[in-house]
């Protein structure tokens, strides 16, 4: 009987909310149609008219295209919540804010202050909320509703006749099958996560959390929240999101657009130095050495070495006369060129100009008649164009690219001995390599350091960064809006920025990718425990305000130069301007798996955080000892695949040590599973995970901890020798 009443209540709730959801989607369609019609009109006007008119039309077209893309991105689960307040007000919460044609609110953006109670209200502290309702939708159809009563007395006093429904939106979301793409958690953000998402912009916020606590999801939602609340400050500069790998970026690439935001630039550290292939893997001992801050001094010394004094004065004949490149002149010209503090390649122009002037003066002194300015200019051109002069001056101050500098430094022992004289002979030997070897991830911060010290090569030009609109340009845009019409979709500030020219009409990502020196308004770093001191130095250059969201887990560190204790890394970087928040509830990992992983981590003395799992699942952890590990893994993977295919689908991963990837990939060639190393799986999640040879993986304890904490449903451990401590 109670079950019948529950089903009836949910059916009534679904029907009630379907009417609201239909209204919201109708408004979304109307706004999309309006933007499409305005875009079509702009395109019909064509590119004729003055350059100013064409710029205005291009600006409007780009803005309408952006608006359509935003409205398309929020199509799925547009509305996911409702708040019933003590004053009888009812508030619907969704991905973006919507108002009707008369500007009456229909849907509240999840980031707006009014929506905060949807995530933070509790029965102990309802904050004026009587009932919170979660809406589950499939396409545009409401499929389920679930109610949390937070103030029973207020609900009874209101005389509401609406029955309660549902069984738990969070647990339903946690039980959903993996799809290979990360889903947002906007409908199920929990209180401790919400506190992190809405933390102030200023300073560095470090979010420490164990596996499955939602660190990445929280970081992405925080980026969307900051872009919403600090639009004016962040939109033109953008938010930079650093991920650990390209596969990880593909995994999360649709989350921010689904939250209504396109102002973030997602990349790996290697992506910040365009045109460099970092596919090679560095040895741990070499990576540790390259990650040390002392490498900044090595790079600086290598750059300075390219500013050389000739061993002796050198005579050069020009048109039958002798000029002398004197050591004293070279020394003085170099000192003058360095005085302005410009990068090496930029300062070289000043050095060369100074030296050409000195050499020209020598020619003038040898001639017996007066010279006017044009005569001297002819002599300067003769000196500048002389091949011997050019070679001699290049040897004194050689223009060079970051890539060439690093290849020369590591392949020529005399250069390395000069630049790294404070390193031991053994350390220098570790850094030596053939000039033809590819760059690695550990080289990226060194290349960036070199680029900062060298500047642009002659003949190249840095992208213009004067893309922010002035007050006068905003005023003019306001006049354009009054005559052209923006339909309420376009602000004067947005239009002014778009009208500044081709560079301004590009997205933040496109502009930033063309300019290595681009600085961002905020930086989000995922898997931050892996970054070396040199990598942090590289990122700090990208954000002079030092506004960061830093998420990671020191127990999962795999990098030899990574962080094992946050204060040790953060204090030198941010001083007193950083705070630490911890996420303590694992929403992804079954409780039995989480407990086993924690036991192993403590036995291995990893710096694990306190962790409690939100879900207990039967038979979530299984171990199997066998002499045929490969065969047992293949059988386990096949069985897992069959189980998931018989239900709603899902993902299976087999995790093995790097040297066995080939063997297992071959054996599993006909099974739909991902075969990865633990480090490749970092940040990803799977329904079922099979771990092979755990004792071998445990040689790097953090790798086994990562491997054990990837599943959402079941972990299978296959071994042929004793299990590592904590698992036996």
XYZ file of C-alpha atoms in Angstrom:
728
model
C 0.000 0.000 0.000
C 2.800 2.392 0.949
C 4.588 1.392 -2.242
C 1.487 2.264 -4.292
C 1.276 5.686 -2.615
C 4.973 6.308 -3.325
C 4.558 5.399 -6.979
C 1.458 7.591 -7.271
C 3.262 10.517 -5.624
C 6.174 10.180 -7.999
C 3.868 9.949 -11.017
C 2.041 13.109 -9.949
C 5.368 14.835 -9.309
C 6.654 13.849 -12.729
C 3.521 15.143 -14.450
C 3.683 18.419 -12.514
C 7.317 19.033 -13.365
C 6.877 18.018 -17.002
C 4.686 21.078 -17.523
C 7.432 23.313 -16.114
C 10.177 21.598 -18.092
C 8.148 21.957 -21.311
C 7.882 25.699 -20.644
C 11.616 26.005 -20.057
C 12.549 24.166 -23.235
C 10.060 26.248 -25.206
C 11.834 29.362 -23.949
C 15.239 27.849 -24.781
C 14.024 27.140 -28.317
C 12.678 30.677 -28.663
C 15.977 32.206 -27.592
C 17.898 29.930 -29.942
C 15.565 30.801 -32.833
C 15.934 34.495 -32.052
C 19.729 34.279 -32.045
C 19.686 32.231 -35.281
C 17.393 34.780 -36.969
C 19.627 37.677 -35.955
C 22.692 35.783 -37.141
C 21.011 35.086 -40.491
C 20.140 38.769 -40.859
C 23.730 39.787 -40.154
C 24.971 37.319 -42.764
C 22.442 38.566 -45.320
C 23.785 42.099 -44.892
C 27.069 40.773 -46.278
C 30.577 42.199 -46.054
C 29.874 45.474 -47.875
C 30.293 48.941 -46.435
C 33.149 50.611 -44.643
C 35.742 48.619 -42.687
C 34.085 49.874 -39.499
C 30.683 48.583 -40.622
C 32.158 45.227 -41.573
C 33.853 45.014 -38.170
C 30.549 45.709 -36.426
C 28.739 43.022 -38.426
C 31.514 40.495 -37.820
C 31.362 41.245 -34.112
C 27.606 40.688 -33.957
C 27.890 37.481 -36.001
C 30.513 36.042 -33.670
C 28.495 36.891 -30.583
C 25.320 35.318 -31.956
C 27.283 32.200 -32.945
C 28.641 31.995 -29.394
C 25.144 32.416 -27.958
C 23.739 29.621 -30.127
C 26.609 27.337 -29.106
C 25.933 28.080 -25.445
C 22.209 27.342 -25.779
C 22.951 24.106 -27.634
C 25.415 22.986 -24.934
C 22.863 23.239 -22.092
C 20.190 21.195 -23.881
C 20.764 18.095 -21.755
C 19.264 18.296 -18.243
C 18.461 21.985 -18.606
C 16.575 22.001 -15.301
C 17.467 19.643 -12.475
C 16.152 21.118 -9.253
C 13.432 22.980 -7.389
C 13.430 24.836 -4.096
C 10.257 25.455 -2.079
C 10.947 28.333 0.312
C 9.259 29.338 3.578
C 7.713 32.432 1.970
C 5.878 30.153 -0.503
C 8.248 31.145 -3.302
C 9.254 28.387 -5.691
C 12.613 28.472 -7.445
C 13.730 26.223 -10.295
C 17.486 25.618 -10.650
C 19.301 24.727 -13.862
C 22.379 25.054 -16.024
C 21.746 28.662 -17.061
C 19.376 31.442 -16.089
C 16.261 31.950 -18.209
C 13.610 34.673 -18.151
C 10.406 34.979 -20.150
C 9.752 37.651 -22.775
C 8.712 40.091 -20.015
C 11.956 39.373 -18.102
C 10.229 37.442 -15.339
C 12.603 34.708 -14.053
C 11.849 31.157 -15.142
C 15.074 29.315 -14.285
C 17.861 30.262 -11.862
C 21.469 29.612 -12.841
C 23.024 27.065 -10.459
C 25.858 29.524 -9.759
C 23.604 32.396 -8.715
C 23.497 33.254 -4.985
C 19.803 32.356 -4.868
C 20.604 28.785 -5.948
C 23.236 28.132 -3.302
C 20.695 26.698 -0.883
C 20.032 23.886 -3.360
C 23.465 22.520 -2.444
C 24.035 23.779 1.073
C 20.678 23.503 2.861
C 20.365 20.684 5.407
C 17.708 19.551 7.847
C 19.869 20.971 10.655
C 20.238 24.284 8.829
C 17.519 24.609 6.167
C 18.229 28.288 5.475
C 14.626 29.056 4.563
C 14.202 25.963 2.367
C 11.173 23.803 3.075
C 11.625 21.216 0.352
C 14.372 20.480 -2.192
C 13.316 18.517 -5.250
C 15.701 16.812 -7.693
C 14.470 16.358 -11.260
C 15.886 13.595 -13.457
C 15.348 14.073 -17.168
C 16.005 11.967 -20.250
C 16.095 14.269 -23.219
C 13.205 16.648 -22.595
C 11.194 14.132 -20.594
C 11.048 14.102 -16.795
C 11.762 10.533 -15.750
C 11.942 10.829 -11.954
C 11.628 13.254 -9.054
C 13.079 12.967 -5.571
C 12.245 15.143 -2.554
C 14.256 16.168 0.499
C 12.121 17.707 3.246
C 14.356 20.078 5.182
C 11.779 21.836 7.387
C 8.940 19.495 8.377
C 7.182 22.078 10.551
C 7.162 24.649 7.776
C 5.889 22.079 5.281
C 3.003 21.135 7.582
C 2.236 24.791 8.281
C 2.093 25.558 4.568
C -0.738 23.066 4.091
C 0.907 21.749 0.924
C -1.058 18.879 -0.598
C 1.823 17.836 -2.860
C 3.025 14.351 -1.944
C 6.706 13.493 -1.488
C 8.537 11.329 -4.010
C 11.843 9.737 -4.913
C 14.638 7.644 -3.472
C 17.907 9.555 -3.907
C 19.341 11.489 -6.833
C 22.941 11.182 -5.663
C 22.966 7.384 -5.352
C 21.206 7.056 -8.700
C 23.896 9.181 -10.345
C 26.678 7.207 -8.673
C 25.261 3.943 -9.940
C 25.114 5.099 -13.561
C 27.353 3.228 -15.997
C 30.578 4.835 -17.214
C 30.548 6.150 -20.792
C 34.196 7.116 -21.334
C 33.373 10.796 -20.876
C 33.161 12.601 -17.593
C 29.720 13.771 -16.552
C 29.073 16.978 -14.663
C 27.762 16.794 -11.094
C 25.802 20.020 -11.221
C 22.581 18.285 -10.125
C 24.176 16.424 -7.199
C 26.870 18.705 -5.778
C 27.289 17.932 -2.090
C 27.828 20.450 0.702
C 31.600 19.992 1.127
C 32.042 20.194 -2.639
C 29.853 23.287 -2.893
C 31.973 25.088 -0.272
C 35.038 24.565 -2.472
C 33.268 25.569 -5.690
C 32.085 28.879 -4.208
C 35.306 29.800 -2.387
C 36.703 33.310 -3.116
C 38.680 33.959 -6.291
C 41.710 35.556 -4.654
C 44.806 33.560 -3.757
C 45.473 29.871 -4.237
C 42.961 27.251 -3.124
C 44.431 23.767 -2.699
C 41.865 20.963 -2.733
C 43.240 17.725 -1.303
C 41.072 14.660 -1.679
C 41.358 10.921 -1.991
C 40.194 8.918 -5.013
C 36.551 9.290 -5.964
C 35.934 12.451 -3.934
C 35.132 14.427 -7.091
C 38.203 16.668 -7.169
C 38.192 17.065 -10.941
C 34.454 17.646 -11.130
C 34.677 20.206 -8.340
C 37.530 21.994 -10.120
C 35.539 22.197 -13.366
C 32.418 23.451 -11.631
C 34.529 25.981 -9.756
C 35.895 27.261 -13.081
C 32.332 27.689 -14.348
C 31.302 29.384 -11.095
C 34.199 31.855 -11.208
C 33.541 32.715 -14.855
C 29.923 33.440 -13.930
C 30.616 35.604 -10.873
C 33.772 37.337 -12.130
C 32.855 37.621 -15.810
C 34.268 41.104 -16.315
C 37.561 40.157 -14.685
C 38.033 36.742 -16.290
C 36.302 36.716 -19.667
C 38.963 38.632 -21.617
C 41.901 36.853 -19.959
C 40.297 33.430 -19.663
C 40.708 30.557 -17.234
C 43.508 28.062 -17.855
C 42.842 24.406 -17.040
C 45.931 22.170 -16.844
C 45.314 18.428 -17.125
C 47.748 15.519 -16.860
C 47.290 14.111 -20.368
C 45.515 14.576 -23.681
C 43.302 11.554 -22.981
C 42.244 13.147 -19.707
C 41.361 16.385 -21.519
C 39.239 14.425 -24.000
C 37.535 12.753 -21.050
C 36.439 16.101 -19.558
C 36.160 18.252 -22.695
C 32.379 18.674 -22.721
C 31.842 19.401 -19.011
C 32.388 23.169 -19.051
C 30.311 23.760 -22.207
C 27.497 21.735 -20.609
C 27.644 24.201 -17.709
C 27.256 27.131 -20.080
C 30.926 28.176 -20.243
C 33.390 28.369 -23.130
C 35.897 30.816 -21.609
C 38.369 28.204 -20.373
C 41.491 26.986 -22.158
C 42.218 23.297 -21.506
C 45.687 21.929 -22.163
C 48.545 19.905 -20.774
C 51.768 21.541 -19.623
C 53.282 20.565 -22.961
C 50.523 22.429 -24.769
C 51.746 25.706 -23.288
C 54.852 25.484 -25.492
C 53.370 25.063 -29.002
C 55.107 23.013 -31.640
C 57.094 20.768 -29.299
C 56.542 17.000 -29.342
C 56.918 15.538 -25.845
C 55.885 11.958 -26.553
C 59.091 10.476 -25.091
C 59.141 9.327 -21.456
C 61.871 10.575 -19.122
C 63.613 8.382 -16.588
C 62.608 9.166 -13.019
C 66.106 10.185 -11.897
C 66.504 12.548 -14.849
C 62.989 13.971 -14.415
C 63.727 14.647 -10.750
C 66.887 16.536 -11.671
C 65.219 18.573 -14.427
C 62.398 19.502 -12.068
C 64.701 21.208 -9.542
C 64.552 24.998 -9.323
C 68.324 25.054 -9.777
C 67.665 24.297 -13.457
C 66.480 27.901 -13.860
C 70.045 29.022 -13.060
C 71.410 26.453 -15.512
C 69.217 27.785 -18.331
C 70.127 31.372 -17.471
C 73.831 30.493 -17.572
C 73.342 28.721 -20.922
C 71.722 31.839 -22.373
C 74.438 34.115 -20.993
C 77.086 31.845 -22.510
C 75.724 32.833 -25.947
C 76.939 36.390 -25.244
C 80.648 35.769 -25.802
C 83.780 37.887 -25.836
C 86.225 37.189 -28.689
C 89.580 35.868 -27.543
C 91.435 38.624 -29.404
C 90.713 41.763 -31.359
C 89.805 40.995 -34.972
C 90.587 43.041 -38.085
C 88.153 43.156 -41.026
C 88.713 44.834 -44.420
C 85.859 46.831 -45.950
C 86.392 48.671 -49.262
C 90.144 48.634 -48.770
C 90.020 49.963 -45.225
C 90.561 48.093 -41.969
C 88.188 48.159 -39.025
C 88.785 46.334 -35.751
C 86.269 44.439 -33.617
C 87.847 45.167 -30.252
C 87.227 43.048 -27.160
C 86.768 46.202 -25.096
C 84.099 47.517 -27.494
C 82.281 44.170 -27.477
C 82.334 44.049 -23.664
C 80.984 47.606 -23.423
C 78.287 47.073 -26.089
C 77.140 43.852 -24.391
C 76.875 45.615 -21.032
C 74.821 48.416 -22.592
C 72.510 45.927 -24.333
C 71.856 44.040 -21.103
C 71.040 47.207 -19.208
C 67.403 47.383 -20.379
C 66.706 43.843 -19.182
C 65.293 42.702 -22.511
C 65.367 39.016 -23.531
C 68.512 37.762 -25.243
C 67.253 37.840 -28.854
C 65.655 41.272 -28.412
C 68.728 42.714 -26.675
C 70.951 41.411 -29.489
C 69.499 44.061 -31.795
C 70.735 46.778 -29.441
C 74.149 45.109 -29.223
C 74.469 44.797 -33.002
C 73.350 48.395 -33.561
C 75.881 49.655 -31.015
C 78.734 47.654 -32.540
C 77.871 48.677 -36.116
C 77.884 52.290 -34.967
C 81.340 51.871 -33.417
C 82.719 50.156 -36.529
C 81.207 52.812 -38.782
C 82.903 55.503 -36.704
C 86.218 53.781 -37.352
C 85.604 54.071 -41.099
C 84.607 57.726 -40.807
C 87.827 58.528 -38.945
C 89.848 57.062 -41.827
C 88.231 59.270 -44.474
C 89.509 62.807 -45.050
C 86.322 64.668 -45.989
C 83.197 65.670 -44.098
C 80.148 63.412 -44.029
C 76.477 64.253 -43.776
C 73.900 61.872 -42.252
C 73.106 60.165 -45.550
C 76.792 59.451 -46.183
C 77.130 57.898 -42.754
C 73.991 55.820 -43.341
C 75.611 54.414 -46.517
C 78.711 53.441 -44.549
C 76.608 51.824 -41.810
C 74.839 49.785 -44.463
C 78.188 48.659 -45.883
C 79.309 47.554 -42.398
C 76.011 45.834 -41.580
C 75.925 43.959 -44.892
C 79.485 42.727 -44.722
C 79.453 38.936 -44.265
C 82.556 38.922 -42.053
C 81.036 41.520 -39.729
C 77.775 39.593 -39.487
C 79.567 36.350 -38.625
C 81.803 38.052 -36.073
C 78.903 39.783 -34.310
C 76.819 36.588 -34.304
C 79.672 34.796 -32.586
C 79.635 37.523 -29.938
C 75.863 37.452 -29.467
C 74.143 34.578 -31.225
C 70.349 34.591 -31.741
C 68.998 31.189 -30.810
C 65.711 29.338 -30.274
C 64.774 27.598 -27.004
C 64.830 24.207 -28.738
C 68.332 24.724 -30.128
C 69.597 26.063 -26.805
C 68.399 22.964 -24.938
C 69.622 20.493 -27.552
C 73.065 22.106 -27.535
C 73.175 22.310 -23.746
C 72.465 18.616 -23.168
C 74.528 17.280 -26.090
C 77.730 19.321 -25.693
C 79.626 18.536 -22.530
C 81.581 21.800 -22.424
C 78.332 23.828 -22.485
C 76.814 21.673 -19.748
C 79.962 21.920 -17.621
C 79.835 25.717 -17.931
C 76.103 26.172 -17.241
C 75.695 23.445 -14.573
C 78.977 23.900 -12.730
C 77.157 23.655 -9.375
C 75.885 20.170 -10.287
C 77.956 17.080 -9.552
C 79.673 15.190 -12.346
C 77.135 12.380 -11.913
C 74.218 14.812 -12.243
C 75.674 16.345 -15.380
C 76.107 12.861 -16.814
C 72.395 12.206 -16.229
C 71.483 15.311 -18.238
C 73.652 14.426 -21.244
C 71.888 13.066 -24.332
C 72.149 13.025 -28.103
C 70.899 16.188 -29.827
C 68.542 14.076 -31.970
C 66.621 12.640 -29.017
C 63.042 13.919 -28.632
C 61.956 16.239 -25.867
C 60.094 14.919 -22.837
C 57.510 16.353 -20.452
C 60.344 17.192 -18.063
C 61.885 19.396 -20.778
C 58.767 21.559 -21.179
C 59.413 23.878 -18.190
C 63.038 24.196 -19.300
C 61.971 25.176 -22.815
C 59.556 27.702 -21.350
C 62.279 29.119 -19.102
C 64.563 29.439 -22.120
C 61.824 31.107 -24.177
C 61.291 33.644 -21.407
C 65.003 34.502 -21.315
C 65.562 34.408 -25.085
C 62.475 36.149 -26.462
C 61.432 35.886 -30.094
C 63.807 34.897 -32.839
C 64.620 37.653 -35.379
C 61.891 37.915 -37.995
C 59.083 36.674 -35.743
C 56.500 38.821 -34.053
C 54.559 38.148 -30.907
C 50.786 38.245 -31.100
C 49.200 41.516 -30.165
C 47.703 41.499 -26.694
C 45.921 44.851 -26.856
C 42.518 43.194 -27.076
C 40.727 44.778 -24.143
C 38.259 47.527 -24.996
C 38.740 51.062 -23.737
C 35.981 53.172 -22.170
C 35.632 55.122 -25.429
C 35.235 51.897 -27.411
C 32.562 50.681 -25.003
C 30.681 53.976 -25.399
C 30.825 53.643 -29.174
C 29.594 50.038 -28.977
C 26.680 51.260 -26.901
C 25.742 53.653 -29.717
C 25.981 50.827 -32.250
C 23.676 48.681 -30.136
C 21.109 51.460 -29.974
C 20.901 51.591 -33.778
C 21.745 48.038 -34.854
C 19.912 46.275 -32.028
C 21.219 43.456 -29.914
C 18.032 41.833 -28.767
C 19.197 41.869 -25.154
C 21.752 39.168 -25.962
C 24.733 41.463 -26.448
C 26.260 43.947 -24.025
C 28.273 47.003 -25.020
C 31.373 45.546 -23.369
C 31.072 42.286 -25.320
C 30.548 44.102 -28.617
C 33.413 46.549 -28.027
C 35.865 43.720 -27.439
C 34.691 41.903 -30.563
C 35.037 45.054 -32.698
C 38.712 45.566 -31.886
C 39.852 43.591 -34.893
C 40.575 40.083 -36.085
C 42.575 39.076 -33.002
C 39.816 40.193 -30.686
C 37.197 38.206 -32.604
C 39.122 35.023 -31.960
C 38.235 32.997 -28.890
C 40.360 33.253 -25.782
C 41.765 29.801 -26.566
C 42.754 30.843 -30.088
C 44.373 34.079 -28.937
C 46.194 32.377 -26.081
C 47.503 29.571 -28.311
C 49.170 32.168 -30.539
C 50.928 33.897 -27.658
C 53.232 31.979 -25.336
C 53.331 34.956 -22.981
C 49.545 35.082 -22.517
C 48.513 35.595 -18.888
C 45.242 34.231 -17.498
C 42.838 35.507 -14.892
C 42.745 32.172 -13.065
C 44.498 28.807 -13.376
C 43.039 25.410 -12.461
C 45.575 22.594 -12.051
C 44.406 18.982 -11.877
C 46.650 16.155 -10.615
C 48.728 18.992 -9.185
C 50.774 16.699 -6.970
C 52.710 15.627 -10.088
C 54.151 19.053 -10.896
C 57.831 19.781 -10.343
C 59.121 23.082 -8.922
C 60.120 24.126 -12.455
C 56.611 23.322 -13.710
C 55.126 25.516 -10.976
C 57.505 28.303 -11.969
C 56.178 27.960 -15.511
C 52.550 28.218 -14.386
C 53.123 31.218 -12.133
C 54.234 33.154 -15.208
C 50.797 32.484 -16.716
C 48.950 34.112 -13.804
C 50.678 37.138 -12.222
C 47.764 37.572 -9.793
C 48.491 34.052 -8.459
C 44.809 33.125 -8.484
C 44.801 29.314 -8.611
C 42.594 26.319 -7.936
C 44.915 23.385 -7.258
C 43.464 19.890 -6.900
C 45.280 16.661 -6.205
C 46.087 13.848 -3.851
C 49.608 13.595 -2.442
C 49.084 9.863 -1.865
C 48.755 9.340 -5.630
C 51.958 11.133 -6.615
C 53.919 9.262 -9.273
C 56.360 11.905 -10.456
C 59.834 11.755 -8.954
C 59.758 15.542 -8.551
C 56.145 15.842 -7.374
C 54.566 16.947 -4.081
C 54.232 14.715 -1.038
C 53.262 17.459 1.419
C 51.388 20.556 0.248
C 53.019 23.166 2.543
C 56.457 22.182 1.278
C 55.426 23.180 -2.241
C 52.853 25.902 -1.637
C 54.635 28.024 0.982
C 57.520 29.046 -1.308
C 55.085 29.749 -4.161
C 52.237 31.580 -2.443
C 53.446 32.487 1.047
C 50.400 33.179 3.218
C 48.063 33.504 0.210
C 46.964 29.890 -0.020
C 44.425 27.788 1.824
C 43.840 24.045 2.037
C 40.424 22.382 1.792
C 39.877 18.621 2.007
C 37.258 16.409 0.366
C 36.676 13.367 2.533
C 33.783 11.422 0.981
C 34.430 9.074 -1.928
C 31.346 8.957 -4.117
C 32.807 6.718 -6.825
C 34.561 3.806 -5.136
C 32.664 0.957 -3.436
C 33.316 0.918 0.309
C 35.099 -2.448 0.409
C 37.468 -1.356 -2.359
C 38.121 1.975 -0.646
C 38.957 0.234 2.646
C 41.373 -2.176 0.942
C 43.095 0.662 -0.907
C 43.434 2.635 2.316
C 44.908 -0.369 4.142
C 47.509 -0.834 1.443
C 48.319 2.893 1.316
C 48.879 3.085 5.065
C 51.030 -0.047 5.033
C 53.099 1.543 2.241
C 53.323 4.778 4.275
C 51.610 6.870 1.627
C 50.284 10.217 2.952
C 46.628 9.241 2.509
C 43.739 11.505 3.486
C 40.839 10.334 5.601
C 38.303 8.781 3.278
C 34.812 7.379 3.751
C 32.905 5.754 0.912
C 29.298 6.655 0.161
C 28.285 3.241 -1.244
C 28.391 -0.373 -0.084
C 28.193 -2.843 -2.977
C 28.107 -6.620 -2.683
C 31.052 -8.547 -4.135
C 32.893 -5.342 -5.089
C 36.356 -6.744 -4.294
C 37.711 -10.056 -5.566
C 41.256 -11.482 -5.480
C 42.510 -14.506 -7.398
C 45.871 -16.293 -7.095
C 46.956 -18.318 -10.123
C 50.031 -19.477 -12.003
C 48.516 -18.228 -15.275
C 47.930 -14.520 -14.651
C 47.431 -13.611 -18.312
C 44.807 -16.332 -18.803
C 42.988 -15.419 -15.605
C 42.960 -11.716 -16.549
C 41.556 -12.510 -19.994
C 38.775 -14.611 -18.434
C 38.000 -11.921 -15.849
C 37.887 -9.214 -18.517
C 35.616 -11.296 -20.762
C 33.272 -12.020 -17.868
C 33.181 -8.344 -16.875
C 32.428 -7.343 -20.447
C 29.610 -9.900 -20.689
C 28.101 -8.734 -17.381
C 28.068 -5.081 -18.401
C 26.768 -5.770 -21.909
C 23.851 -7.735 -20.439
C 22.903 -4.699 -18.346
C 23.239 -1.068 -19.402
C 26.778 -1.199 -20.747
C 29.866 0.290 -19.159
C 33.652 0.314 -19.270
C 36.287 -2.252 -18.294
C 39.997 -1.599 -17.763
C 42.945 -3.933 -17.295
C 45.825 -2.236 -15.479
C 49.345 -3.654 -15.692
C 52.933 -2.519 -15.279
C 54.390 -0.748 -18.364
C 56.707 -3.589 -19.411
C 53.752 -6.022 -19.699
C 51.420 -3.756 -21.715
C 52.305 -5.492 -24.980
C 51.623 -8.998 -23.643
C 48.229 -8.156 -22.202
C 47.173 -5.971 -25.148
C 47.845 -8.885 -27.494
C 45.974 -11.371 -25.290
C 42.978 -9.011 -24.980
C 42.914 -7.877 -28.610
C 39.409 -9.303 -29.159
C 37.935 -8.057 -25.867
C 36.391 -4.585 -25.579
C 38.548 -3.332 -22.707
C 41.172 -0.635 -22.163
C 44.647 -1.952 -21.341
C 46.593 0.756 -19.502
C 49.355 1.373 -17.041
C 48.249 2.757 -13.661
C 49.717 6.148 -14.545
C 47.780 6.252 -17.807
C 44.570 5.547 -15.880
C 45.056 8.434 -13.460
C 41.983 10.664 -13.338
C 39.845 8.143 -15.266
C 37.124 5.828 -13.972
C 35.728 2.459 -15.039
C 32.839 0.241 -13.980
C 35.093 -2.814 -13.523
C 38.873 -2.841 -13.166
C 41.209 -5.847 -13.353
C 44.655 -5.326 -11.786
C 47.411 -7.784 -12.775
C 50.604 -8.478 -10.810
C 49.901 -6.068 -7.926
C 53.195 -6.847 -6.164
C 55.156 -5.666 -9.208
C 53.082 -2.497 -9.537
C 53.566 -1.883 -5.800
C 57.264 -1.211 -6.410
C 55.852 2.286 -6.886
C 53.178 2.317 -4.129
C 51.352 5.312 -5.514
C 50.778 3.463 -8.800
C 49.032 0.538 -7.105
C 46.942 2.937 -5.012
C 45.841 4.654 -8.237
C 45.090 1.319 -9.935
C 42.971 0.066 -7.039
C 40.839 3.209 -6.927
C 39.635 3.411 -10.547
C 36.474 1.211 -10.358
C 32.925 2.322 -9.615
C 31.512 -1.222 -9.248
C 34.122 -3.949 -8.908
C 37.873 -4.481 -8.484
C 39.460 -7.813 -9.477
C 43.071 -8.439 -8.425
C 44.927 -11.283 -10.161
C 48.299 -12.343 -8.753
C 50.807 -15.195 -8.827
C 52.777 -14.368 -5.693
C 52.082 -12.886 -2.276
C 49.887 -9.824 -2.139
C 51.463 -6.546 -0.992
C 51.135 -5.671 2.733
C 47.679 -4.461 3.633
C 45.968 -6.596 0.980
C 46.784 -10.094 2.215
